[in-house]
Tab-separated table of C-alpha atoms in Angstrom:
chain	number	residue	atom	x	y	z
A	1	UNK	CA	5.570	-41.320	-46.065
A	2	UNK	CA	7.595	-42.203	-42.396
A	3	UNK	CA	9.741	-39.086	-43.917
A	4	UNK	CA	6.931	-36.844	-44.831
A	5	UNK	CA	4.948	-37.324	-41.125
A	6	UNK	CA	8.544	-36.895	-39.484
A	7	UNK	CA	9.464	-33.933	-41.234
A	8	UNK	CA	5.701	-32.560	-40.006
A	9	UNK	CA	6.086	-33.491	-36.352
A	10	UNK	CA	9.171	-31.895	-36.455
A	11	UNK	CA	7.791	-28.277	-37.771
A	12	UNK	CA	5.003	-28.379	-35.326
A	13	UNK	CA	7.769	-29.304	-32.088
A	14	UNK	CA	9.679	-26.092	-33.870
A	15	UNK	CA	6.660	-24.015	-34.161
A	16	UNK	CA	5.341	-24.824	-30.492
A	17	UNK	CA	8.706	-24.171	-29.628
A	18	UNK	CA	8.884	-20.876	-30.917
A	19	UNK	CA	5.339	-20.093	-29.330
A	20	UNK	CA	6.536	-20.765	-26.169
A	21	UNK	CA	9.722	-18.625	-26.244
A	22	UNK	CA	7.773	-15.659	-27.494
A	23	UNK	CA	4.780	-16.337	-24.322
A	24	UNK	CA	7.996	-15.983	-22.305
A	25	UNK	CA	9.456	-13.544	-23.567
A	26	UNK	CA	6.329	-11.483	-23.870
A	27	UNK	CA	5.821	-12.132	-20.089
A	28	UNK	CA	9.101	-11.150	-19.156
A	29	UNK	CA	8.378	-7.750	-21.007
A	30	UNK	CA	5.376	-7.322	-18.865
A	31	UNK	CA	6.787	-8.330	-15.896
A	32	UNK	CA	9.660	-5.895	-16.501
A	33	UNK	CA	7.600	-2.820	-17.429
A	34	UNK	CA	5.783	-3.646	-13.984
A	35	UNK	CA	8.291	-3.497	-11.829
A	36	UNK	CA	9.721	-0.238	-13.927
A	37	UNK	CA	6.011	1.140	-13.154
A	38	UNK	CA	6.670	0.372	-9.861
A	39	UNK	CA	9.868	2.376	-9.429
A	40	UNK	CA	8.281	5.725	-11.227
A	41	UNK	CA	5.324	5.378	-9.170
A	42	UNK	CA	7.414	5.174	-5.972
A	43	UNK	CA	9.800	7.666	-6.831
A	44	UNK	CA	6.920	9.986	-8.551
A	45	UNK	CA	5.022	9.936	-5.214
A	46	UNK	CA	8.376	10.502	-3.657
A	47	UNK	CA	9.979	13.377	-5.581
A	48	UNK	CA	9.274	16.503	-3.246
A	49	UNK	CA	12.121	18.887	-2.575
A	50	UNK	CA	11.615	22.008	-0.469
A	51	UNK	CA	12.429	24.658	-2.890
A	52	UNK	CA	11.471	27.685	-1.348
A	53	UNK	CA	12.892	29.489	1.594
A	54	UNK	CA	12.429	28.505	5.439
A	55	UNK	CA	12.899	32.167	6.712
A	56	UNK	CA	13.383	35.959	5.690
A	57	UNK	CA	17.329	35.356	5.606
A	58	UNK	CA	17.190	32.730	3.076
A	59	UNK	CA	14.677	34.613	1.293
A	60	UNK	CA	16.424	37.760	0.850
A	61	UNK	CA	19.524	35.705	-1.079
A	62	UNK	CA	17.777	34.216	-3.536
A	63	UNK	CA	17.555	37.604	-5.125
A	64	UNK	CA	21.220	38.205	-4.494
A	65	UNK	CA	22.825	34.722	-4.464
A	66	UNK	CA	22.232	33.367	-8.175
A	67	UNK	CA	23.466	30.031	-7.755
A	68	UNK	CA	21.456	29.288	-4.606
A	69	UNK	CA	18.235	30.771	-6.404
A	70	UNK	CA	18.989	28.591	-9.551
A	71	UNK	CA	19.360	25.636	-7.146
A	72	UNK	CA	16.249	26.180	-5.784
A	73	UNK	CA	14.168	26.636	-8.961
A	74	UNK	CA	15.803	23.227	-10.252
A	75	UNK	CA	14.539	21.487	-7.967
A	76	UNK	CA	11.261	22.854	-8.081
A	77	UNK	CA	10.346	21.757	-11.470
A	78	UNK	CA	9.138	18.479	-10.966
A	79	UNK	CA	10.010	15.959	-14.299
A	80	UNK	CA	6.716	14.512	-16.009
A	81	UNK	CA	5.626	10.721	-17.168
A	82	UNK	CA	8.810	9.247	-17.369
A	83	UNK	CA	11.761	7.479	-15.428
A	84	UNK	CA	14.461	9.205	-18.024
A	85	UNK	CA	12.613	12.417	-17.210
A	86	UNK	CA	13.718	11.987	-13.790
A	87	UNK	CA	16.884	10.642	-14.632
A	88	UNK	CA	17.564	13.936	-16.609
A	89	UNK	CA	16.378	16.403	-14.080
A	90	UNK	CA	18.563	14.667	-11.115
A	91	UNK	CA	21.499	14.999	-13.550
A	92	UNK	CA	20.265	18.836	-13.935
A	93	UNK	CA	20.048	19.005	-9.951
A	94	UNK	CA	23.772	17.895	-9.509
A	95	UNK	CA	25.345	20.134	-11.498
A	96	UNK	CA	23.406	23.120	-10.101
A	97	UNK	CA	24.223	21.741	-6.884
A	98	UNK	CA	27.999	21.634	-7.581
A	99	UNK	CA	27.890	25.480	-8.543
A	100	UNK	CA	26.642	26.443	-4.952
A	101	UNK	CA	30.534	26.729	-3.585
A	102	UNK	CA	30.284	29.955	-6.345
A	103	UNK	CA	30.263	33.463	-5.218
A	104	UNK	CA	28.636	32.877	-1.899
A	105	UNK	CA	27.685	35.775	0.009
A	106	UNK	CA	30.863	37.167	2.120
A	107	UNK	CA	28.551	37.132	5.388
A	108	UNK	CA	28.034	33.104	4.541
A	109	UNK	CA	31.485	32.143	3.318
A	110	UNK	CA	32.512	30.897	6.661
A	111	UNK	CA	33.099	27.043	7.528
A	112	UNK	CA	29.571	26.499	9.282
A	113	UNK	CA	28.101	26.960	5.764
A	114	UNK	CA	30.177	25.575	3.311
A	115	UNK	CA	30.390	22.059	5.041
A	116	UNK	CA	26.500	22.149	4.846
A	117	UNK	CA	26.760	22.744	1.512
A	118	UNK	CA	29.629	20.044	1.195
A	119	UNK	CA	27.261	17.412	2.626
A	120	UNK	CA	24.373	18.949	0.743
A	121	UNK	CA	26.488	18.188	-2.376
A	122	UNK	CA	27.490	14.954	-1.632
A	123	UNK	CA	23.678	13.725	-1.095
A	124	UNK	CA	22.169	15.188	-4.225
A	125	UNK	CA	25.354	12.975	-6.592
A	126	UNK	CA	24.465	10.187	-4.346
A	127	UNK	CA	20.778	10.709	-5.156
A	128	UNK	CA	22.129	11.113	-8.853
A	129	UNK	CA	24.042	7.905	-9.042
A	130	UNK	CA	21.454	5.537	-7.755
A	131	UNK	CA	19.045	6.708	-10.159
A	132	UNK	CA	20.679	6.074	-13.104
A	133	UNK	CA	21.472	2.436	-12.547
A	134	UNK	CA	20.279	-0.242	-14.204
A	135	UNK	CA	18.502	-1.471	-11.621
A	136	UNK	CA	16.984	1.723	-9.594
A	137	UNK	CA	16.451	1.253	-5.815
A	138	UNK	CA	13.733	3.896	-5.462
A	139	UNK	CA	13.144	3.588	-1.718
A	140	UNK	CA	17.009	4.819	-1.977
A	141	UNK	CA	16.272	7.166	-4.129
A	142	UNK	CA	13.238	8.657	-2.088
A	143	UNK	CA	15.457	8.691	1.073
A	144	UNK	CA	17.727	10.701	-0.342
A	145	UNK	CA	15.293	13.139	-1.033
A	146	UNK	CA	14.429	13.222	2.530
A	147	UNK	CA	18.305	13.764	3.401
A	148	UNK	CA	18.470	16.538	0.663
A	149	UNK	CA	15.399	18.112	2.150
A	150	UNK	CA	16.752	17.469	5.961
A	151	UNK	CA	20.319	19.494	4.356
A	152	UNK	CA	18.686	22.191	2.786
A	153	UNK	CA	16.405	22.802	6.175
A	154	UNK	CA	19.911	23.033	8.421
A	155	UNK	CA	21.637	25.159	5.531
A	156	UNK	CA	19.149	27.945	5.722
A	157	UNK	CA	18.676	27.719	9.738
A	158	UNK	CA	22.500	27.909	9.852
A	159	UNK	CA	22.506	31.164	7.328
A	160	UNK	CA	19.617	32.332	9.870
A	161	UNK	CA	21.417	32.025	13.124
A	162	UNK	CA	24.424	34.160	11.459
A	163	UNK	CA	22.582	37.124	10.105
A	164	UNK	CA	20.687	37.258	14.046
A	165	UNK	CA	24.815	36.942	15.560
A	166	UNK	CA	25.614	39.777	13.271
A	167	UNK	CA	22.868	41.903	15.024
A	168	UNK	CA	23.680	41.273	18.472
A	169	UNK	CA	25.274	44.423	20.032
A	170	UNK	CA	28.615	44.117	21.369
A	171	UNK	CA	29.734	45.026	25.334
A	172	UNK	CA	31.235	47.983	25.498
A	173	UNK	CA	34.881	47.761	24.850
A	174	UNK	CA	34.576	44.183	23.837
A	175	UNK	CA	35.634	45.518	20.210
A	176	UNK	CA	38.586	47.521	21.276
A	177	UNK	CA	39.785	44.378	23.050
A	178	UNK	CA	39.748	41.809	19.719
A	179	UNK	CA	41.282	44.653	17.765
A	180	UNK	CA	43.993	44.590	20.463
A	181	UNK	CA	44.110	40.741	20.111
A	182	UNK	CA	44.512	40.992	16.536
A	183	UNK	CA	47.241	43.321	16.748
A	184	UNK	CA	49.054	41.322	18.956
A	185	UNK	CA	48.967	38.555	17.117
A	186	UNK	CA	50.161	40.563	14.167
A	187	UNK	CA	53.294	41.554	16.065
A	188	UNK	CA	55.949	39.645	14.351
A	189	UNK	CA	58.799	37.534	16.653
A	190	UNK	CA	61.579	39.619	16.685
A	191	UNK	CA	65.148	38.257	17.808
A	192	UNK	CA	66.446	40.964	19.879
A	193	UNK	CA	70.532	41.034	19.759
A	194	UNK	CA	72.235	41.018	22.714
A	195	UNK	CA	74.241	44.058	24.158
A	196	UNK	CA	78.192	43.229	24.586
A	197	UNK	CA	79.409	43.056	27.965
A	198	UNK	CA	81.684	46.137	28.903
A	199	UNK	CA	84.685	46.091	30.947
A	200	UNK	CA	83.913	48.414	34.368
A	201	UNK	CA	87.536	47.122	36.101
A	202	UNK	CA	89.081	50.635	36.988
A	203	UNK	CA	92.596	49.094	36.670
A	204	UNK	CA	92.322	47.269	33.474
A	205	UNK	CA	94.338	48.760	30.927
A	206	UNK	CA	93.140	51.653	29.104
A	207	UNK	CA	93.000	52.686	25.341
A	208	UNK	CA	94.264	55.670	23.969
């Protein structure tokens, strides 16, 4: 009998036991899908890029300048419902980003430009990386968006600014003088071999 109410204590310790791991564990799962709630909300409210052109200038390339028009559209399309949605799309955003030191314009391929791009780059993997760890800051996440925004802004000022140089007339003779510059520059050091002494000394020996 001692064995019988023993044997019943200890099923109802073991089932009570198991109640209580799955309560915790079921409020663990709650807790967790909170706080990833949480992180898409934030980073749903957060996800705005600029993706169309500042100016004219800009403008005009995204007809000529496929990557930078591809850039722009991917980050235009804004991912839906979930936080692998986003994860996807940022992976999406990188690799267009990467493709932006491709076939730009000869008028932009000067250094002012591609070190915006460089740190234009660099922010969208940074944005790219944070996202995709296990735990996602998403106020990191939304700041880089800012920073990304902030880049693009000074990318297409800076492609602005070039185009109105371009136009500027030049002083007269201002162009003959840096072609002159250029070609002396271009003249190559030449060693120039000197000229042996001759003898002038009337009554130095003579030859035949």
């Amino acid at each position: 009998m001692k064995y019988k109410i023993s044997l019943f204590l200890l099923f109802v310790f073991v089932l009570n036991s198991c109640q209580n791991e799955d309560e915790k564990r079921r409020a663990e799962n709650e807790k967790e899908a909170k706080k990833k709630e949480v992180i898409f909300d934030n980073i749903n409210k957060g996800w705005v890029f600029i993706d169309e052109p500042i100016n004219e200038i800009s403008e005009q390339k995204v007809s000529s300048w496929n990557e930078w028009r591809d850039f722009l559209k991917e980050i235009g399309d804004k991912p839906r419902k979930t936080i692998g949605a986003f994860q996807k799309k940022s992976t999406a955003i990188s690799k267009k980003a990467m493709t932006l030191n491709n076939n730009i314009p000869a008028e932009f391929n000067v250094p002012a430009i591609k070190s915006r791009i460089s740190i234009l780059i660099t922010k969208v993997k940074m944005m790219d990386l944070f996202i995709h760890l296990n735990q996602i800051p998403a106020e990191k996440v939304t700041f880089l968006i800012g920073e990304i925004n902030k880049e693009l802004v000074s990318l297409e000022r800076q492609m602005d600014n070039i185009i109105v140089k371009s136009k500027i007339p030049k002083e007269q003779g201002e162009e003959d003088f840096l072609k002159m510059l250029d070609t002396t520059r271009a003249i190559p050091n030449t060693k120039v071999n000197p000229i042996p002494a001759t003898n002038t000394d009337p009554n130095s020996p003579q030859r035949e």
